[in-house]
Amino acid sequence: MNGMKERSGPEEPVLEVRGLRKSFQGKEVLAGIDLEVRGGERLVIMGPSGCGKTTLLSCLIGALKPDAGKVMLFGEDFHALDRKERDRLRLKFGVMFQGGALFSSLTVGENVALPLERHSDLPKETIDILVKLKLNQVGLGKAVDLLPAEISGGMIKRAALARAMALDPRILFCDEPSAGLDPVTVTGIDRLLVDQARTHGTALVVVTHEMTSAFRIADRMIMLYDGRVVAEGAPDSIRRSRDPIVAQFIEGRIEGPIGFSETAEDFAESLLEGTDR
């Protein structure tokens, strides 16, 4: 299969981020992010809404170009490469998008087959077998001929995972994989992700704000707040953190440094804007 190489050992970084910055309309969303992911590692990136999680993920997969800093994938400066070379590196990672992003006009099987048809020289018979194997791994063997509109939200997420893993990537990026799902389905998705990492040595980079899911998946976690990494470590150390930002987020408390709503003063100021006082 094109683009496939021997997997990294546990000590080899497959992803390094150094000094990553990104601004929109003068507002800095990422303020110098540093992180590293090694082969087979399961990294969860968490934080409140608006902290920069999605922007960071978009920079990691090449959907956005950072203003400064580097994204090193497999030892190569991803954003310094030309389009052809970036496409070459993209064959080594998979992306599971938040909404699944399945093509509505294609069956579940055709969605999973798409990366194999576009990026390998395998005959159709072999692709069909691989599609069935991937769908069986996520419990969707009987859904191969169904359209996305004919399956549930949880099944769409599992089909998206099967498609993201079609080329056996070395890194799997997941954007809110459990968003909008019931607790039983969330547990199933989390287990599939962990099994994938353990069985195939795939590095996971999972963006989420769902705490139960985060602690179930991660062997290392980072927390973003206001565009910066405010905590990093193993799940147990994050859970025991006395940092007020981390503790408030994990416990889901309204009171604390993470704002829940405008203060009375802020609201009064907004009401008075443009009036004579």
mmCIF file with all atom_site columns, N, CA and C in Angstrom, residues 71-136:
data_model
loop_
_atom_site.group_PDB
_atom_site.id
_atom_site.type_symbol
_atom_site.label_atom_id
_atom_site.label_alt_id
_atom_site.label_comp_id
_atom_site.label_asym_id
_atom_site.label_entity_id
_atom_site.label_seq_id
_atom_site.pdbx_PDB_ins_code
_atom_site.Cartn_x
_atom_site.Cartn_y
_atom_site.Cartn_z
_atom_site.occupancy
_atom_site.B_iso_or_equiv
_atom_site.pdbx_formal_charge
_atom_site.auth_seq_id
_atom_site.auth_comp_id
_atom_site.auth_asym_id
_atom_site.auth_atom_id
_atom_site.pdbx_PDB_model_num
ATOM 1   N N  . VAL A 1 71  ? 4.823   22.515 13.036 1.00 0.00 ? 71  VAL A N  1
ATOM 2   C CA . VAL A 1 71  ? 4.186   21.223 13.252 1.00 0.00 ? 71  VAL A CA 1
ATOM 3   C C  . VAL A 1 71  ? 5.064   20.193 12.556 1.00 0.00 ? 71  VAL A C  1
ATOM 4   N N  . MET A 1 72  ? 5.767   19.395 13.356 1.00 0.00 ? 72  MET A N  1
ATOM 5   C CA . MET A 1 72  ? 6.672   18.379 12.815 1.00 0.00 ? 72  MET A CA 1
ATOM 6   C C  . MET A 1 72  ? 5.959   17.030 12.832 1.00 0.00 ? 72  MET A C  1
ATOM 7   N N  . LEU A 1 73  ? 5.664   16.510 11.641 1.00 0.00 ? 73  LEU A N  1
ATOM 8   C CA . LEU A 1 73  ? 5.046   15.197 11.518 1.00 0.00 ? 73  LEU A CA 1
ATOM 9   C C  . LEU A 1 73  ? 6.076   14.215 10.989 1.00 0.00 ? 73  LEU A C  1
ATOM 10  N N  . PHE A 1 74  ? 6.354   13.179 11.785 1.00 0.00 ? 74  PHE A N  1
ATOM 11  C CA . PHE A 1 74  ? 7.319   12.155 11.395 1.00 0.00 ? 74  PHE A CA 1
ATOM 12  C C  . PHE A 1 74  ? 8.659   12.786 11.026 1.00 0.00 ? 74  PHE A C  1
ATOM 13  N N  . GLY A 1 75  ? 9.019   13.832 11.769 1.00 0.00 ? 75  GLY A N  1
ATOM 14  C CA . GLY A 1 75  ? 10.305  14.486 11.572 1.00 0.00 ? 75  GLY A CA 1
ATOM 15  C C  . GLY A 1 75  ? 10.347  15.518 10.462 1.00 0.00 ? 75  GLY A C  1
ATOM 16  N N  . GLU A 1 76  ? 9.208   15.810 9.821  1.00 0.00 ? 76  GLU A N  1
ATOM 17  C CA . GLU A 1 76  ? 9.183   16.774 8.728  1.00 0.00 ? 76  GLU A CA 1
ATOM 18  C C  . GLU A 1 76  ? 8.312   17.975 9.086  1.00 0.00 ? 76  GLU A C  1
ATOM 19  N N  . ASP A 1 77  ? 8.767   19.159 8.697  1.00 0.00 ? 77  ASP A N  1
ATOM 20  C CA . ASP A 1 77  ? 8.041   20.404 8.957  1.00 0.00 ? 77  ASP A CA 1
ATOM 21  C C  . ASP A 1 77  ? 6.851   20.470 8.007  1.00 0.00 ? 77  ASP A C  1
ATOM 22  N N  . PHE A 1 78  ? 5.667   20.101 8.510  1.00 0.00 ? 78  PHE A N  1
ATOM 23  C CA . PHE A 1 78  ? 4.484   19.877 7.674  1.00 0.00 ? 78  PHE A CA 1
ATOM 24  C C  . PHE A 1 78  ? 4.115   21.106 6.850  1.00 0.00 ? 78  PHE A C  1
ATOM 25  N N  . HIS A 1 79  ? 4.055   22.262 7.478  1.00 0.00 ? 79  HIS A N  1
ATOM 26  C CA . HIS A 1 79  ? 3.581   23.453 6.785  1.00 0.00 ? 79  HIS A CA 1
ATOM 27  C C  . HIS A 1 79  ? 4.640   24.085 5.882  1.00 0.00 ? 79  HIS A C  1
ATOM 28  N N  . ALA A 1 80  ? 5.887   23.620 5.972  1.00 0.00 ? 80  ALA A N  1
ATOM 29  C CA . ALA A 1 80  ? 6.940   24.118 5.089  1.00 0.00 ? 80  ALA A CA 1
ATOM 30  C C  . ALA A 1 80  ? 7.003   23.334 3.783  1.00 0.00 ? 80  ALA A C  1
ATOM 31  N N  . LEU A 1 81  ? 6.266   22.232 3.714  1.00 0.00 ? 81  LEU A N  1
ATOM 32  C CA . LEU A 1 81  ? 6.285   21.384 2.524  1.00 0.00 ? 81  LEU A CA 1
ATOM 33  C C  . LEU A 1 81  ? 5.347   21.923 1.454  1.00 0.00 ? 81  LEU A C  1
ATOM 34  N N  . ASP A 1 82  ? 5.613   21.542 0.202  1.00 0.00 ? 82  ASP A N  1
ATOM 35  C CA . ASP A 1 82  ? 4.673   21.901 -0.849 1.00 0.00 ? 82  ASP A CA 1
ATOM 36  C C  . ASP A 1 82  ? 3.454   20.980 -0.786 1.00 0.00 ? 82  ASP A C  1
ATOM 37  N N  . ARG A 1 83  ? 2.456   21.273 -1.593 1.00 0.00 ? 83  ARG A N  1
ATOM 38  C CA . ARG A 1 83  ? 1.190   20.546 -1.497 1.00 0.00 ? 83  ARG A CA 1
ATOM 39  C C  . ARG A 1 83  ? 1.364   19.048 -1.727 1.00 0.00 ? 83  ARG A C  1
ATOM 40  N N  . LYS A 1 84  ? 2.184   18.683 -2.693 1.00 0.00 ? 84  LYS A N  1
ATOM 41  C CA . LYS A 1 84  ? 2.384   17.271 -2.999 1.00 0.00 ? 84  LYS A CA 1
ATOM 42  C C  . LYS A 1 84  ? 2.999   16.537 -1.821 1.00 0.00 ? 84  LYS A C  1
ATOM 43  N N  . GLU A 1 85  ? 3.979   17.179 -1.168 1.00 0.00 ? 85  GLU A N  1
ATOM 44  C CA . GLU A 1 85  ? 4.638   16.547 -0.030 1.00 0.00 ? 85  GLU A CA 1
ATOM 45  C C  . GLU A 1 85  ? 3.708   16.486 1.182  1.00 0.00 ? 85  GLU A C  1
ATOM 46  N N  . ARG A 1 86  ? 2.867   17.509 1.361  1.00 0.00 ? 86  ARG A N  1
ATOM 47  C CA . ARG A 1 86  ? 1.889   17.449 2.454  1.00 0.00 ? 86  ARG A CA 1
ATOM 48  C C  . ARG A 1 86  ? 0.899   16.312 2.224  1.00 0.00 ? 86  ARG A C  1
ATOM 49  N N  . ASP A 1 87  ? 0.474   16.142 0.986  1.00 0.00 ? 87  ASP A N  1
ATOM 50  C CA . ASP A 1 87  ? -0.440  15.043 0.671  1.00 0.00 ? 87  ASP A CA 1
ATOM 51  C C  . ASP A 1 87  ? 0.210   13.691 0.962  1.00 0.00 ? 87  ASP A C  1
ATOM 52  N N  . ARG A 1 88  ? 1.511   13.599 0.725  1.00 0.00 ? 88  ARG A N  1
ATOM 53  C CA . ARG A 1 88  ? 2.231   12.353 1.036  1.00 0.00 ? 88  ARG A CA 1
ATOM 54  C C  . ARG A 1 88  ? 2.159   12.059 2.533  1.00 0.00 ? 88  ARG A C  1
ATOM 55  N N  . LEU A 1 89  ? 2.371   13.089 3.344  1.00 0.00 ? 89  LEU A N  1
ATOM 56  C CA . LEU A 1 89  ? 2.319   12.881 4.790  1.00 0.00 ? 89  LEU A CA 1
ATOM 57  C C  . LEU A 1 89  ? 0.903   12.591 5.267  1.00 0.00 ? 89  LEU A C  1
ATOM 58  N N  . ARG A 1 90  ? -0.092  13.147 4.586  1.00 0.00 ? 90  ARG A N  1
ATOM 59  C CA . ARG A 1 90  ? -1.477  12.917 4.993  1.00 0.00 ? 90  ARG A CA 1
ATOM 60  C C  . ARG A 1 90  ? -1.876  11.444 4.903  1.00 0.00 ? 90  ARG A C  1
ATOM 61  N N  . LEU A 1 91  ? -1.183  10.682 4.078  1.00 0.00 ? 91  LEU A N  1
ATOM 62  C CA . LEU A 1 91  ? -1.462  9.251  3.989  1.00 0.00 ? 91  LEU A CA 1
ATOM 63  C C  . LEU A 1 91  ? -1.082  8.523  5.271  1.00 0.00 ? 91  LEU A C  1
ATOM 64  N N  . LYS A 1 92  ? -0.299  9.166  6.115  1.00 0.00 ? 92  LYS A N  1
ATOM 65  C CA . LYS A 1 92  ? 0.179   8.530  7.348  1.00 0.00 ? 92  LYS A CA 1
ATOM 66  C C  . LYS A 1 92  ? -0.675  8.874  8.557  1.00 0.00 ? 92  LYS A C  1
ATOM 67  N N  . PHE A 1 93  ? -1.676  9.740  8.375  1.00 0.00 ? 93  PHE A N  1
ATOM 68  C CA . PHE A 1 93  ? -2.569  10.000 9.495  1.00 0.00 ? 93  PHE A CA 1
ATOM 69  C C  . PHE A 1 93  ? -4.018  9.979  9.036  1.00 0.00 ? 93  PHE A C  1
ATOM 70  N N  . GLY A 1 94  ? -4.894  9.644  9.976  1.00 0.00 ? 94  GLY A N  1
ATOM 71  C CA . GLY A 1 94  ? -6.326  9.640  9.710  1.00 0.00 ? 94  GLY A CA 1
ATOM 72  C C  . GLY A 1 94  ? -7.013  10.685 10.570 1.00 0.00 ? 94  GLY A C  1
ATOM 73  N N  . VAL A 1 95  ? -8.190  11.122 10.122 1.00 0.00 ? 95  VAL A N  1
ATOM 74  C CA . VAL A 1 95  ? -8.950  12.138 10.850 1.00 0.00 ? 95  VAL A CA 1
ATOM 75  C C  . VAL A 1 95  ? -10.388 11.662 11.013 1.00 0.00 ? 95  VAL A C  1
ATOM 76  N N  . MET A 1 96  ? -10.846 11.668 12.256 1.00 0.00 ? 96  MET A N  1
ATOM 77  C CA . MET A 1 96  ? -12.239 11.383 12.565 1.00 0.00 ? 96  MET A CA 1
ATOM 78  C C  . MET A 1 96  ? -12.888 12.704 12.936 1.00 0.00 ? 96  MET A C  1
ATOM 79  N N  . PHE A 1 97  ? -13.707 13.247 12.038 1.00 0.00 ? 97  PHE A N  1
ATOM 80  C CA . PHE A 1 97  ? -14.305 14.559 12.245 1.00 0.00 ? 97  PHE A CA 1
ATOM 81  C C  . PHE A 1 97  ? -15.491 14.476 13.203 1.00 0.00 ? 97  PHE A C  1
ATOM 82  N N  . GLN A 1 98  ? -15.800 15.612 13.811 1.00 0.00 ? 98  GLN A N  1
ATOM 83  C CA . GLN A 1 98  ? -16.815 15.642 14.861 1.00 0.00 ? 98  GLN A CA 1
ATOM 84  C C  . GLN A 1 98  ? -18.162 15.103 14.395 1.00 0.00 ? 98  GLN A C  1
ATOM 85  N N  . GLY A 1 99  ? -18.621 15.537 13.245 1.00 0.00 ? 99  GLY A N  1
ATOM 86  C CA . GLY A 1 99  ? -19.927 15.084 12.762 1.00 0.00 ? 99  GLY A CA 1
ATOM 87  C C  . GLY A 1 99  ? -19.887 13.822 11.933 1.00 0.00 ? 99  GLY A C  1
ATOM 88  N N  . GLY A 1 100 ? -18.716 13.211 11.823 1.00 0.00 ? 100 GLY A N  1
ATOM 89  C CA . GLY A 1 100 ? -18.569 12.024 10.995 1.00 0.00 ? 100 GLY A CA 1
ATOM 90  C C  . GLY A 1 100 ? -18.124 12.350 9.585  1.00 0.00 ? 100 GLY A C  1
ATOM 91  N N  . ALA A 1 101 ? -18.756 13.381 8.978  1.00 0.00 ? 101 ALA A N  1
ATOM 92  C CA . ALA A 1 101 ? -18.397 13.863 7.637  1.00 0.00 ? 101 ALA A CA 1
ATOM 93  C C  . ALA A 1 101 ? -18.450 12.761 6.588  1.00 0.00 ? 101 ALA A C  1
ATOM 94  N N  . LEU A 1 102 ? -19.417 11.860 6.718  1.00 0.00 ? 102 LEU A N  1
ATOM 95  C CA . LEU A 1 102 ? -19.611 10.852 5.683  1.00 0.00 ? 102 LEU A CA 1
ATOM 96  C C  . LEU A 1 102 ? -20.291 11.489 4.473  1.00 0.00 ? 102 LEU A C  1
ATOM 97  N N  . PHE A 1 103 ? -19.998 10.957 3.294  1.00 0.00 ? 103 PHE A N  1
ATOM 98  C CA . PHE A 1 103 ? -20.659 11.425 2.083  1.00 0.00 ? 103 PHE A CA 1
ATOM 99  C C  . PHE A 1 103 ? -22.050 10.803 2.025  1.00 0.00 ? 103 PHE A C  1
ATOM 100 N N  . SER A 1 104 ? -23.083 11.662 2.003  1.00 0.00 ? 104 SER A N  1
ATOM 101 C CA . SER A 1 104 ? -24.459 11.185 2.134  1.00 0.00 ? 104 SER A CA 1
ATOM 102 C C  . SER A 1 104 ? -24.919 10.345 0.952  1.00 0.00 ? 104 SER A C  1
ATOM 103 N N  . SER A 1 105 ? -24.303 10.553 -0.215 1.00 0.00 ? 105 SER A N  1
ATOM 104 C CA . SER A 1 105 ? -24.731 9.820  -1.407 1.00 0.00 ? 105 SER A CA 1
ATOM 105 C C  . SER A 1 105 ? -24.037 8.465  -1.551 1.00 0.00 ? 105 SER A C  1
ATOM 106 N N  . LEU A 1 106 ? -23.076 8.180  -0.659 1.00 0.00 ? 106 LEU A N  1
ATOM 107 C CA . LEU A 1 106 ? -22.355 6.908  -0.698 1.00 0.00 ? 106 LEU A CA 1
ATOM 108 C C  . LEU A 1 106 ? -22.800 6.017  0.449  1.00 0.00 ? 106 LEU A C  1
ATOM 109 N N  . THR A 1 107 ? -22.778 4.715  0.227  1.00 0.00 ? 107 THR A N  1
ATOM 110 C CA . THR A 1 107 ? -23.085 3.785  1.311  1.00 0.00 ? 107 THR A CA 1
ATOM 111 C C  . THR A 1 107 ? -21.965 3.815  2.340  1.00 0.00 ? 107 THR A C  1
ATOM 112 N N  . VAL A 1 108 ? -22.226 3.206  3.486  1.00 0.00 ? 108 VAL A N  1
ATOM 113 C CA . VAL A 1 108 ? -21.204 3.119  4.525  1.00 0.00 ? 108 VAL A CA 1
ATOM 114 C C  . VAL A 1 108 ? -19.948 2.437  3.975  1.00 0.00 ? 108 VAL A C  1
ATOM 115 N N  . GLY A 1 109 ? -20.135 1.351  3.259  1.00 0.00 ? 109 GLY A N  1
ATOM 116 C CA . GLY A 1 109 ? -18.996 0.642  2.683  1.00 0.00 ? 109 GLY A CA 1
ATOM 117 C C  . GLY A 1 109 ? -18.235 1.479  1.682  1.00 0.00 ? 109 GLY A C  1
ATOM 118 N N  . GLU A 1 110 ? -18.956 2.226  0.854  1.00 0.00 ? 110 GLU A N  1
ATOM 119 C CA . GLU A 1 110 ? -18.306 3.084  -0.138 1.00 0.00 ? 110 GLU A CA 1
ATOM 120 C C  . GLU A 1 110 ? -17.539 4.219  0.530  1.00 0.00 ? 110 GLU A C  1
ATOM 121 N N  . ASN A 1 111 ? -18.055 4.739  1.638  1.00 0.00 ? 111 ASN A N  1
ATOM 122 C CA . ASN A 1 111 ? -17.330 5.767  2.382  1.00 0.00 ? 111 ASN A CA 1
ATOM 123 C C  . ASN A 1 111 ? -16.004 5.237  2.905  1.00 0.00 ? 111 ASN A C  1
ATOM 124 N N  . VAL A 1 112 ? -16.024 4.036  3.455  1.00 0.00 ? 112 VAL A N  1
ATOM 125 C CA . VAL A 1 112 ? -14.797 3.447  4.005  1.00 0.00 ? 112 VAL A CA 1
ATOM 126 C C  . VAL A 1 112 ? -13.820 3.092  2.892  1.00 0.00 ? 112 VAL A C  1
ATOM 127 N N  . ALA A 1 113 ? -14.347 2.693  1.742  1.00 0.00 ? 113 ALA A N  1
ATOM 128 C CA . ALA A 1 113 ? -13.493 2.300  0.616  1.00 0.00 ? 113 ALA A CA 1
ATOM 129 C C  . ALA A 1 113 ? -12.792 3.482  -0.032 1.00 0.00 ? 113 ALA A C  1
ATOM 130 N N  . LEU A 1 114 ? -13.350 4.674  0.129  1.00 0.00 ? 114 LEU A N  1
ATOM 131 C CA . LEU A 1 114 ? -12.859 5.841  -0.608 1.00 0.00 ? 114 LEU A CA 1
ATOM 132 C C  . LEU A 1 114 ? -11.356 6.093  -0.449 1.00 0.00 ? 114 LEU A C  1
ATOM 133 N N  . PRO A 1 115 ? -10.802 6.129  0.782  1.00 0.00 ? 115 PRO A N  1
ATOM 134 C CA . PRO A 1 115 ? -9.352  6.359  0.899  1.00 0.00 ? 115 PRO A CA 1
ATOM 135 C C  . PRO A 1 115 ? -8.520  5.265  0.233  1.00 0.00 ? 115 PRO A C  1
ATOM 136 N N  . LEU A 1 116 ? -9.008  4.035  0.289  1.00 0.00 ? 116 LEU A N  1
ATOM 137 C CA . LEU A 1 116 ? -8.282  2.917  -0.325 1.00 0.00 ? 116 LEU A CA 1
ATOM 138 C C  . LEU A 1 116 ? -8.297  3.041  -1.850 1.00 0.00 ? 116 LEU A C  1
ATOM 139 N N  . GLU A 1 117 ? -9.422  3.477  -2.404 1.00 0.00 ? 117 GLU A N  1
ATOM 140 C CA . GLU A 1 117 ? -9.523  3.623  -3.856 1.00 0.00 ? 117 GLU A CA 1
ATOM 141 C C  . GLU A 1 117 ? -8.652  4.775  -4.358 1.00 0.00 ? 117 GLU A C  1
ATOM 142 N N  . ARG A 1 118 ? -8.574  5.843  -3.566 1.00 0.00 ? 118 ARG A N  1
ATOM 143 C CA . ARG A 1 118 ? -7.834  7.026  -4.006 1.00 0.00 ? 118 ARG A CA 1
ATOM 144 C C  . ARG A 1 118 ? -6.335  6.920  -3.765 1.00 0.00 ? 118 ARG A C  1
ATOM 145 N N  . HIS A 1 119 ? -5.928  6.195  -2.742 1.00 0.00 ? 119 HIS A N  1
ATOM 146 C CA . HIS A 1 119 ? -4.532  6.269  -2.311 1.00 0.00 ? 119 HIS A CA 1
ATOM 147 C C  . HIS A 1 119 ? -3.824  4.922  -2.273 1.00 0.00 ? 119 HIS A C  1
ATOM 148 N N  . SER A 1 120 ? -4.390  3.914  -2.921 1.00 0.00 ? 120 SER A N  1
ATOM 149 C CA . SER A 1 120 ? -3.695  2.628  -3.014 1.00 0.00 ? 120 SER A CA 1
ATOM 150 C C  . SER A 1 120 ? -3.897  2.053  -4.412 1.00 0.00 ? 120 SER A C  1
ATOM 151 N N  . ASP A 1 121 ? -3.093  1.070  -4.725 1.00 0.00 ? 121 ASP A N  1
ATOM 152 C CA . ASP A 1 121 ? -3.203  0.391  -6.019 1.00 0.00 ? 121 ASP A CA 1
ATOM 153 C C  . ASP A 1 121 ? -3.860  -0.974 -5.866 1.00 0.00 ? 121 ASP A C  1
ATOM 154 N N  . LEU A 1 122 ? -4.580  -1.161 -4.778 1.00 0.00 ? 122 LEU A N  1
ATOM 155 C CA . LEU A 1 122 ? -5.180  -2.460 -4.508 1.00 0.00 ? 122 LEU A CA 1
ATOM 156 C C  . LEU A 1 122 ? -6.346  -2.735 -5.451 1.00 0.00 ? 122 LEU A C  1
ATOM 157 N N  . PRO A 1 123 ? -6.516  -4.003 -5.865 1.00 0.00 ? 123 PRO A N  1
ATOM 158 C CA . PRO A 1 123 ? -7.673  -4.344 -6.715 1.00 0.00 ? 123 PRO A CA 1
ATOM 159 C C  . PRO A 1 123 ? -8.964  -4.245 -5.916 1.00 0.00 ? 123 PRO A C  1
ATOM 160 N N  . LYS A 1 124 ? -10.086 -4.088 -6.636 1.00 0.00 ? 124 LYS A N  1
ATOM 161 C CA . LYS A 1 124 ? -11.383 -3.900 -5.998 1.00 0.00 ? 124 LYS A CA 1
ATOM 162 C C  . LYS A 1 124 ? -11.723 -5.036 -5.041 1.00 0.00 ? 124 LYS A C  1
ATOM 163 N N  . GLU A 1 125 ? -11.368 -6.255 -5.411 1.00 0.00 ? 125 GLU A N  1
ATOM 164 C CA . GLU A 1 125 ? -11.694 -7.407 -4.566 1.00 0.00 ? 125 GLU A CA 1
ATOM 165 C C  . GLU A 1 125 ? -11.005 -7.293 -3.203 1.00 0.00 ? 125 GLU A C  1
ATOM 166 N N  . THR A 1 126 ? -9.756  -6.842 -3.220 1.00 0.00 ? 126 THR A N  1
ATOM 167 C CA . THR A 1 126 ? -9.019  -6.687 -1.967 1.00 0.00 ? 126 THR A CA 1
ATOM 168 C C  . THR A 1 126 ? -9.585  -5.551 -1.143 1.00 0.00 ? 126 THR A C  1
ATOM 169 N N  . ILE A 1 127 ? -9.940  -4.448 -1.810 1.00 0.00 ? 127 ILE A N  1
ATOM 170 C CA . ILE A 1 127 ? -10.551 -3.310 -1.103 1.00 0.00 ? 127 ILE A CA 1
ATOM 171 C C  . ILE A 1 127 ? -11.852 -3.729 -0.441 1.00 0.00 ? 127 ILE A C  1
ATOM 172 N N  . ASP A 1 128 ? -12.667 -4.504 -1.145 1.00 0.00 ? 128 ASP A N  1
ATOM 173 C CA . ASP A 1 128 ? -13.936 -4.969 -0.575 1.00 0.00 ? 128 ASP A CA 1
ATOM 174 C C  . ASP A 1 128 ? -13.711 -5.776 0.693  1.00 0.00 ? 128 ASP A C  1
ATOM 175 N N  . ILE A 1 129 ? -12.672 -6.619 0.684  1.00 0.00 ? 129 ILE A N  1
ATOM 176 C CA . ILE A 1 129 ? -12.359 -7.425 1.873  1.00 0.00 ? 129 ILE A CA 1
ATOM 177 C C  . ILE A 1 129 ? -11.902 -6.536 3.019  1.00 0.00 ? 129 ILE A C  1
ATOM 178 N N  . LEU A 1 130 ? -11.043 -5.560 2.709  1.00 0.00 ? 130 LEU A N  1
ATOM 179 C CA . LEU A 1 130 ? -10.549 -4.657 3.751  1.00 0.00 ? 130 LEU A CA 1
ATOM 180 C C  . LEU A 1 130 ? -11.683 -3.825 4.346  1.00 0.00 ? 130 LEU A C  1
ATOM 181 N N  . VAL A 1 131 ? -12.599 -3.373 3.507  1.00 0.00 ? 131 VAL A N  1
ATOM 182 C CA . VAL A 1 131 ? -13.743 -2.604 3.996  1.00 0.00 ? 131 VAL A CA 1
ATOM 183 C C  . VAL A 1 131 ? -14.560 -3.438 4.980  1.00 0.00 ? 131 VAL A C  1
ATOM 184 N N  . LYS A 1 132 ? -14.813 -4.685 4.638  1.00 0.00 ? 132 LYS A N  1
ATOM 185 C CA . LYS A 1 132 ? -15.579 -5.559 5.537  1.00 0.00 ? 132 LYS A CA 1
ATOM 186 C C  . LYS A 1 132 ? -14.833 -5.781 6.852  1.00 0.00 ? 132 LYS A C  1
ATOM 187 N N  . LEU A 1 133 ? -13.508 -5.917 6.771  1.00 0.00 ? 133 LEU A N  1
ATOM 188 C CA . LEU A 1 133 ? -12.713 -6.100 7.992  1.00 0.00 ? 133 LEU A CA 1
ATOM 189 C C  . LEU A 1 133 ? -12.790 -4.867 8.883  1.00 0.00 ? 133 LEU A C  1
ATOM 190 N N  . LYS A 1 134 ? -12.643 -3.695 8.269  1.00 0.00 ? 134 LYS A N  1
ATOM 191 C CA . LYS A 1 134 ? -12.680 -2.447 9.051  1.00 0.00 ? 134 LYS A CA 1
ATOM 192 C C  . LYS A 1 134 ? -14.051 -2.251 9.683  1.00 0.00 ? 134 LYS A C  1
ATOM 193 N N  . LEU A 1 135 ? -15.105 -2.523 8.951  1.00 0.00 ? 135 LEU A N  1
ATOM 194 C CA . LEU A 1 135 ? -16.449 -2.349 9.495  1.00 0.00 ? 135 LEU A CA 1
ATOM 195 C C  . LEU A 1 135 ? -16.743 -3.373 10.580 1.00 0.00 ? 135 LEU A C  1
ATOM 196 N N  . ASN A 1 136 ? -16.241 -4.584 10.420 1.00 0.00 ? 136 ASN A N  1
ATOM 197 C CA . ASN A 1 136 ? -16.419 -5.584 11.470 1.00 0.00 ? 136 ASN A CA 1
ATOM 198 C C  . ASN A 1 136 ? -15.705 -5.169 12.752 1.00 0.00 ? 136 ASN A C  1
#
